[in-house]
Each structure stands twice: as structure tokens, then as C-alpha cells.
């Protein structure tokens, strides 16, 4: 399987993020224009009137949607997928995926692993597309992430897989599309599917990226390639960082099935991140990696125990 934080804007009135997801400043602006009385405009009417008088550029609109992860505008305003991309937002396919991924496939995972998850409360407020970024050391990483993410956010989650292996035979292609809503990624210099991940994000489809590029043999986190960060910056979407703990110990690279004894595996979803103003993809990628590493370290001992950490450090 192959595969981006800034503090959220605060309301200048009290220094806290708006509870209802409305971008900061909107309510204050409406209060200045409207007032009590029979002829006053509602906040929505005021905004519509202002929009009609002065067109808003797409760049400014994009920055406004980023002001609040839970704003309704983050769940709307993305391009409607056309052609082959439409199936990635298919409600029927999502329903089938729920049954297969969290029913049948979930039972298989649950019977072979002792699973747990931790989800930051703000992950559940994310609307619209985002980039899910995680460490990668096992074939069970993608299933754990897909099963652990709240369904409202995971419904259309799409995972990139190797086109030359998973998309060249119909039954493998069918499997990864049903389970992972997968899209093809080129290897070996081909550019046949170049730009698919960006098109999916613009069409409102969140994607899963493993920025290490491949599974790590020793389970230790490698450097992150900046591609995921560049995608998030370029399209203007948040990054949800996630750490997978125990997957390497349960099913390291080279094994086709988890070790016996239902070994523990946990996935931890951290607070969504947004790039700083004028932050480079390389710098944003480094911040994302640091966040994933922190999540891993914070929960390592409670999942695997301190004895495993001692073994890792002495290795």
C-alpha cells in the first residue's frame, strides 16, 4: 500500500474558536450591519447581499474556508466529480464499503488483533476533503486507519495503491476499490495517473498518504517526503496526522498474516493541521512528521509496554 498545523483562528471577541464552526469575524460583521427592528436583515441575508455587491476571488474564498475546519463551507464548494472520479463519491459504493470494511473485514481484523483507537475531538468536526498522513510499516496500516477514522470522515476516504499490481488484474482492482476506495498510483516512471490525488481532493474526496513512501523494515519512522504537505498546501485542505502503534510488531514486512496471539495494534488520530502562511512544503512536512512521532511516543507504552521500547532503543 502506498500511500498535512496551525492553531485554529480565534474569535477576536474572546480568543476562542467559534463553537458553531462559523468562520471568525462573520458574526461580528453581521452585527455591525444589522440591528433590532422590523426592517433589519438576518445574518444570512447580509452575507448574501455583500456577496452580490462584491465578488470574492477564489483565493480569498479558499482562505476563508480554512478559517474553520467545521464550517459548512468546508463540506461544500468543492468541484462535483465528473466521469471516472464520480465513483469515489458514490453513496452506493460507500454503503457497500461500510459493510465490507467495518463488517466482514473488520471481523477478520478483530479476530486476529487486539485493536484500539484514540481520536482527537476536532477530527470529528472536519468537513470536506483532507489529507490523512500516517507512518507505515505493515500491510494492516491502511485497514486500521480506515476502520478507526469516524465514518463521517472516512466515508469517501481514498487510498493510493500501486497501479501496476492492484489495478492490472480485475479481482485485485475490485477488492481495493471496495475496501479502500482506492485510486491508482504510478510506479517505475509512468505518469498515466499523474494528478489523480489532486483531482480527488478538489472533488471533495479525502485521501490517505504514507509519506515515508514504503513500509519500514525495522518499524522505525523514516523521513517524510513533502508530497502530502504540498498537496494540502496546493489544494487548501487540512492534514489529519495519525500514528499507528504495534503494526510492525504484529505483522512486519514479509509476513502475509498477523502473528498469533492477537497482538495489540492501536491507531491515534491527532488534531488536524493547517499550513502556516507562506510555509514551504518541506517545512510543513517536517512539522507533520514531528506531530506523528509525538503521537506515537505518547501512546507507545500504553499499547506495547515499556519493555518493547527498551528493546527498540537497544536494537
Short mmCIF file of C-alpha atoms in Angstrom, two decimals:
data_model
loop_
_atom_site.label_atom_id
_atom_site.label_comp_id
_atom_site.label_asym_id
_atom_site.label_seq_id
_atom_site.Cartn_x
_atom_site.Cartn_y
_atom_site.Cartn_z
CA UNK A 1 0.00 0.00 0.00
CA UNK A 2 1.25 3.48 -0.70
CA UNK A 3 0.31 5.64 0.02
CA UNK A 4 -0.50 17.74 6.08
CA UNK A 5 -0.95 22.77 11.87
CA UNK A 6 -1.54 25.91 12.78
CA UNK A 7 -3.56 26.97 15.75
CA UNK A 8 -7.11 27.44 14.63
CA UNK A 9 -8.18 31.06 14.15
CA UNK A 10 -9.84 32.51 17.20
CA UNK A 11 -12.73 34.86 17.56
CA UNK A 12 -11.28 38.26 18.40
CA UNK A 13 -14.08 38.79 20.88
CA UNK A 14 -12.96 36.19 23.38
CA UNK A 15 -9.95 34.41 21.88
CA UNK A 16 -11.71 31.06 21.39
CA UNK A 17 -12.71 29.22 18.20
CA UNK A 18 -16.38 29.71 17.29
CA UNK A 19 -18.40 26.78 18.63
CA UNK A 20 -20.70 26.55 15.62
CA UNK A 21 -17.95 26.40 13.02
CA UNK A 22 -18.69 29.85 11.57
CA UNK A 23 -15.50 31.47 10.29
CA UNK A 24 -14.28 34.07 12.79
CA UNK A 25 -15.43 37.58 12.07
CA UNK A 26 -18.58 36.67 10.16
CA UNK A 27 -20.91 37.12 13.11
CA UNK A 28 -19.27 40.39 14.15
CA UNK A 29 -19.55 41.80 10.65
CA UNK A 30 -23.24 40.95 10.53
CA UNK A 31 -23.83 42.62 13.88
CA UNK A 32 -22.41 45.87 12.55
CA UNK A 33 -24.77 45.90 9.57
CA UNK A 34 -27.93 44.57 11.15
CA UNK A 35 -29.77 45.81 14.18
CA UNK A 36 -33.03 45.34 16.02
CA UNK A 37 -36.19 46.33 14.26
CA UNK A 38 -38.67 45.06 11.74
CA UNK A 39 -36.61 46.02 8.68
CA UNK A 40 -33.25 44.61 9.76
CA UNK A 41 -31.58 41.89 7.71
CA UNK A 42 -30.67 38.49 9.10
CA UNK A 43 -27.02 37.46 9.18
CA UNK A 44 -27.53 35.17 6.16
CA UNK A 45 -29.29 37.92 4.17
CA UNK A 46 -26.48 40.33 4.98
CA UNK A 47 -23.84 37.92 3.75
CA UNK A 48 -25.76 37.23 0.56
CA UNK A 49 -26.18 40.95 -0.11
CA UNK A 50 -22.48 41.59 0.48
CA UNK A 51 -21.53 38.73 -1.82
CA UNK A 52 -23.78 40.10 -4.57
CA UNK A 53 -22.22 43.57 -4.34
CA UNK A 54 -18.59 42.49 -4.34
CA UNK A 55 -17.43 39.20 -5.94
CA UNK A 56 -14.98 37.24 -3.84
CA UNK A 57 -11.91 35.85 -5.55
CA UNK A 58 -11.38 32.08 -5.38
CA UNK A 59 -8.13 32.61 -3.46
CA UNK A 60 -9.84 34.69 -0.77
CA UNK A 61 -12.72 32.22 -0.62
CA UNK A 62 -10.24 29.39 -0.15
CA UNK A 63 -8.57 31.15 2.77
CA UNK A 64 -11.98 31.75 4.38
CA UNK A 65 -12.90 28.07 4.25
CA UNK A 66 -9.66 27.22 6.01
CA UNK A 67 -10.55 29.50 8.92
CA UNK A 68 -12.77 26.84 10.41
CA UNK A 69 -12.45 23.11 9.94
CA UNK A 70 -16.09 22.61 10.86
CA UNK A 71 -17.61 25.40 8.76
CA UNK A 72 -20.36 24.25 6.43
CA UNK A 73 -18.39 25.81 3.56
CA UNK A 74 -15.68 23.22 4.08
CA UNK A 75 -18.13 20.45 3.27
CA UNK A 76 -19.43 22.26 0.21
CA UNK A 77 -17.99 24.35 -2.58
CA UNK A 78 -15.76 21.63 -3.98
CA UNK A 79 -15.98 20.57 -7.59
CA UNK A 80 -18.57 17.93 -8.38
CA UNK A 81 -16.62 14.87 -9.55
CA UNK A 82 -17.13 14.04 -13.19
CA UNK A 83 -16.52 10.94 -15.26
CA UNK A 84 -14.38 8.27 -13.66
CA UNK A 85 -13.93 10.36 -10.49
CA UNK A 86 -17.67 10.25 -9.70
CA UNK A 87 -17.47 6.74 -8.27
CA UNK A 88 -15.18 7.95 -5.48
CA UNK A 89 -18.10 9.90 -4.00
CA UNK A 90 -20.75 7.30 -4.78
CA UNK A 91 -23.20 6.83 -1.90
CA UNK A 92 -23.96 3.27 -3.01
CA UNK A 93 -20.27 2.34 -3.04
CA UNK A 94 -19.82 3.96 0.37
CA UNK A 95 -22.65 1.83 1.79
CA UNK A 96 -21.09 -1.33 0.35
CA UNK A 97 -17.71 -0.27 1.72
CA UNK A 98 -19.17 0.21 5.19
CA UNK A 99 -20.47 -3.35 5.23
CA UNK A 100 -17.30 -4.87 3.78
CA UNK A 101 -14.78 -2.72 5.65
CA UNK A 102 -16.41 -2.46 9.08
CA UNK A 103 -18.38 -5.66 8.97
CA UNK A 104 -16.73 -8.63 7.28
CA UNK A 105 -13.19 -7.29 7.01
CA UNK A 106 -13.46 -5.73 10.46
CA UNK A 107 -14.35 -9.12 11.93
CA UNK A 108 -11.25 -10.67 10.36
CA UNK A 109 -9.02 -7.93 11.77
CA UNK A 110 -10.69 -8.08 15.18
CA UNK A 111 -10.26 -11.84 15.44
CA UNK A 112 -6.52 -11.64 14.76
CA UNK A 113 -5.56 -8.39 16.50
CA UNK A 114 -6.35 -6.61 19.76
CA UNK A 115 -7.24 -3.21 18.37
CA UNK A 116 -7.79 0.21 19.95
CA UNK A 117 -8.02 3.80 18.79
CA UNK A 118 -7.74 7.37 20.05
CA UNK A 119 -9.45 10.14 18.08
CA UNK A 120 -8.86 13.83 18.82
CA UNK A 121 -12.22 15.57 19.24
CA UNK A 122 -11.50 18.05 16.41
CA UNK A 123 -11.12 15.25 13.86
CA UNK A 124 -14.87 14.70 14.13
CA UNK A 125 -15.54 18.31 13.14
CA UNK A 126 -13.59 18.23 9.88
CA UNK A 127 -15.80 18.78 6.85
CA UNK A 128 -14.85 18.31 3.22
CA UNK A 129 -11.60 16.81 1.90
CA UNK A 130 -8.38 16.43 3.87
CA UNK A 131 -5.10 14.52 3.70
CA UNK A 132 -4.71 11.70 6.23
CA UNK A 133 -0.99 11.19 6.93
CA UNK A 134 0.48 8.28 8.90
CA UNK A 135 3.61 6.23 9.48
CA UNK A 136 3.85 2.99 7.54
CA UNK A 137 5.36 -0.37 8.49
CA UNK A 138 2.75 -3.03 7.72
CA UNK A 139 0.01 -4.12 5.34
CA UNK A 140 -2.50 -3.69 8.18
CA UNK A 141 -1.87 0.06 8.41
CA UNK A 142 -4.47 1.09 5.83
CA UNK A 143 -7.24 -1.17 7.24
CA UNK A 144 -6.55 0.09 10.76
CA UNK A 145 -6.75 3.72 9.65
CA UNK A 146 -9.89 3.21 7.58
CA UNK A 147 -11.65 1.35 10.41
CA UNK A 148 -10.51 3.75 13.15
CA UNK A 149 -11.47 7.03 11.49
CA UNK A 150 -15.02 8.22 12.31
CA UNK A 151 -17.35 7.20 9.48
CA UNK A 152 -18.41 10.78 8.72
CA UNK A 153 -14.79 11.48 7.78
CA UNK A 154 -13.93 8.01 6.44
CA UNK A 155 -16.96 7.52 4.19
CA UNK A 156 -15.17 8.62 1.00
CA UNK A 157 -11.57 8.18 2.18
CA UNK A 158 -9.47 7.04 -0.77
CA UNK A 159 -6.14 5.23 -0.54
CA UNK A 160 -3.49 5.26 -3.25
CA UNK A 161 -2.25 1.84 -4.32
CA UNK A 162 0.28 0.61 -6.87
CA UNK A 163 -1.34 0.70 -10.31
CA UNK A 164 0.97 -1.94 -11.79
CA UNK A 165 -0.06 -4.52 -9.18
CA UNK A 166 -3.55 -3.77 -7.84
CA UNK A 167 -5.11 -2.29 -10.98
CA UNK A 168 -3.80 -4.71 -13.61
CA UNK A 169 -5.99 -7.65 -12.52
CA UNK A 170 -9.76 -7.26 -12.17
CA UNK A 171 -10.22 -9.10 -8.85
CA UNK A 172 -7.44 -7.17 -7.08
CA UNK A 173 -8.79 -3.93 -8.51
CA UNK A 174 -12.29 -4.81 -7.32
CA UNK A 175 -11.02 -5.72 -3.82
CA UNK A 176 -9.07 -2.50 -3.20
CA UNK A 177 -11.86 -0.34 -4.61
CA UNK A 178 -14.48 -1.96 -2.37
CA UNK A 179 -12.36 -1.95 0.78
CA UNK A 180 -10.25 1.19 0.35
CA UNK A 181 -11.98 3.29 -2.35
CA UNK A 182 -8.54 3.01 -3.92
CA UNK A 183 -7.03 5.10 -6.68
CA UNK A 184 -4.00 4.07 -8.79
CA UNK A 185 -0.51 5.42 -8.21
CA UNK A 186 2.15 5.02 -10.89
CA UNK A 187 5.48 3.40 -10.24
CA UNK A 188 8.54 3.00 -12.44
CA UNK A 189 8.38 6.39 -14.14
CA UNK A 190 4.89 6.14 -15.64
CA UNK A 191 2.73 9.26 -15.43
CA UNK A 192 -0.53 7.72 -16.67
CA UNK A 193 -2.36 8.57 -13.42
CA UNK A 194 -0.45 11.72 -12.56
CA UNK A 195 -2.53 14.32 -10.72
CA UNK A 196 -5.26 11.90 -9.57
CA UNK A 197 -4.78 12.68 -5.87
CA UNK A 198 -5.12 16.42 -6.50
CA UNK A 199 -8.24 15.89 -8.62
CA UNK A 200 -9.78 13.77 -5.86
CA UNK A 201 -9.15 16.43 -3.21
CA UNK A 202 -10.65 19.11 -5.45
CA UNK A 203 -13.67 16.85 -5.89
CA UNK A 204 -14.18 16.62 -2.12
CA UNK A 205 -12.58 13.20 -1.60
CA UNK A 206 -10.15 12.86 1.36
CA UNK A 207 -7.06 10.78 0.67
CA UNK A 208 -4.70 8.64 2.74
CA UNK A 209 -0.97 9.16 2.17
CA UNK A 210 2.02 7.33 3.63
CA UNK A 211 4.77 9.96 3.15
CA UNK A 212 7.57 7.54 4.02
CA UNK A 213 6.86 6.03 0.62
CA UNK A 214 7.10 2.39 1.62
CA UNK A 215 6.78 0.10 4.62
CA UNK A 216 9.71 0.35 7.03
CA UNK A 217 11.55 -2.92 7.68
CA UNK A 218 12.57 -2.03 11.24
CA UNK A 219 9.36 -0.26 12.23
CA UNK A 220 11.22 2.98 12.86
CA UNK A 221 9.79 6.11 11.30
CA UNK A 222 11.71 7.36 8.26
CA UNK A 223 11.79 10.89 6.88
CA UNK A 224 8.59 12.13 5.27
CA UNK A 225 8.60 13.07 1.62
CA UNK A 226 6.96 16.51 1.14
CA UNK A 227 4.37 15.37 -1.42
CA UNK A 228 1.49 15.10 1.05
CA UNK A 229 2.27 18.52 2.53
CA UNK A 230 2.50 20.03 -0.95
CA UNK A 231 -0.91 18.57 -1.83
CA UNK A 232 -2.54 20.02 1.27
CA UNK A 233 -0.99 23.45 0.67
CA UNK A 234 -1.78 23.47 -3.05
CA UNK A 235 -5.43 22.48 -2.75
CA UNK A 236 -6.01 24.28 0.56
CA UNK A 237 -7.09 21.39 2.79
CA UNK A 238 -6.13 20.33 6.33
CA UNK A 239 -3.96 17.39 7.29
CA UNK A 240 -5.07 14.80 9.84
CA UNK A 241 -1.93 13.24 11.40
CA UNK A 242 -2.14 9.66 12.61
CA UNK A 243 0.23 7.26 14.34
CA UNK A 244 -0.04 3.50 14.04
CA UNK A 245 1.44 1.64 17.01
CA UNK A 246 2.13 -2.08 17.09
CA UNK A 247 1.53 -2.86 13.41
CA UNK A 248 5.20 -3.66 12.79
CA UNK A 249 5.30 -5.92 15.83
CA UNK A 250 2.07 -7.66 14.81
CA UNK A 251 2.70 -8.08 11.10
CA UNK A 252 6.09 -6.81 9.86
CA UNK A 253 7.01 -6.56 6.22
CA UNK A 254 7.44 -10.06 4.83
CA UNK A 255 4.51 -11.61 6.68
CA UNK A 256 1.18 -12.20 4.95
CA UNK A 257 -0.80 -12.72 8.19
CA UNK A 258 -0.58 -11.29 11.74
CA UNK A 259 1.39 -13.16 14.38
CA UNK A 260 -0.65 -15.49 16.60
CA UNK A 261 -1.98 -14.38 19.98
CA UNK A 262 -3.96 -11.32 18.83
CA UNK A 263 -1.11 -8.82 19.27
CA UNK A 264 -2.11 -5.22 20.18
CA UNK A 265 -2.33 -2.56 17.50
CA UNK A 266 -3.58 1.00 18.05
CA UNK A 267 -4.18 3.99 15.81
CA UNK A 268 -4.07 7.53 17.19
CA UNK A 269 -5.59 10.42 15.23
CA UNK A 270 -4.20 13.80 16.23
CA UNK A 271 -5.54 17.34 15.98
CA UNK A 272 -5.93 18.47 12.34
CA UNK A 273 -3.18 20.70 11.00
CA UNK A 274 -3.13 23.59 8.53
CA UNK A 275 -0.04 25.09 6.94
CA UNK A 276 1.23 28.45 8.11
CA UNK A 277 1.08 31.44 5.81
CA UNK A 278 3.94 31.14 3.26
CA UNK A 279 5.16 27.89 4.86
CA UNK A 280 7.03 25.65 2.42
CA UNK A 281 6.01 22.07 1.76
CA UNK A 282 9.31 20.86 3.20
CA UNK A 283 8.81 22.76 6.47
CA UNK A 284 5.15 21.73 6.75
CA UNK A 285 6.11 18.12 6.09
CA UNK A 286 8.69 18.29 8.89
CA UNK A 287 6.02 19.60 11.29
CA UNK A 288 3.66 16.83 10.28
CA UNK A 289 6.30 14.17 10.87
CA UNK A 290 7.10 15.65 14.29
CA UNK A 291 3.40 15.53 15.21
CA UNK A 292 3.05 11.90 14.09
CA UNK A 293 6.19 11.00 16.05
CA UNK A 294 4.83 12.73 19.16
CA UNK A 295 1.55 10.82 18.87
CA UNK A 296 3.48 7.57 18.52
CA UNK A 297 5.72 8.25 21.52
CA UNK A 298 2.88 9.48 23.74
CA UNK A 299 0.86 6.27 23.34
CA UNK A 300 3.59 3.69 22.75
CA UNK A 301 3.94 2.35 26.28
CA UNK A 302 0.22 2.03 26.94
CA UNK A 303 -0.15 -0.09 23.79
CA UNK A 304 3.03 -2.16 23.73
CA UNK A 305 4.50 -1.65 27.19
CA UNK A 306 7.82 -0.14 28.22
CA UNK A 307 9.67 -3.44 27.69
CA UNK A 308 9.17 -3.20 23.93
CA UNK A 309 10.51 0.37 23.94
CA UNK A 310 13.63 -0.80 25.80
CA UNK A 311 14.19 -3.47 23.15
CA UNK A 312 13.73 -0.92 20.34
CA UNK A 313 16.20 1.52 21.88
CA UNK A 314 18.83 -1.18 22.43
CA UNK A 315 18.47 -2.54 18.88
#
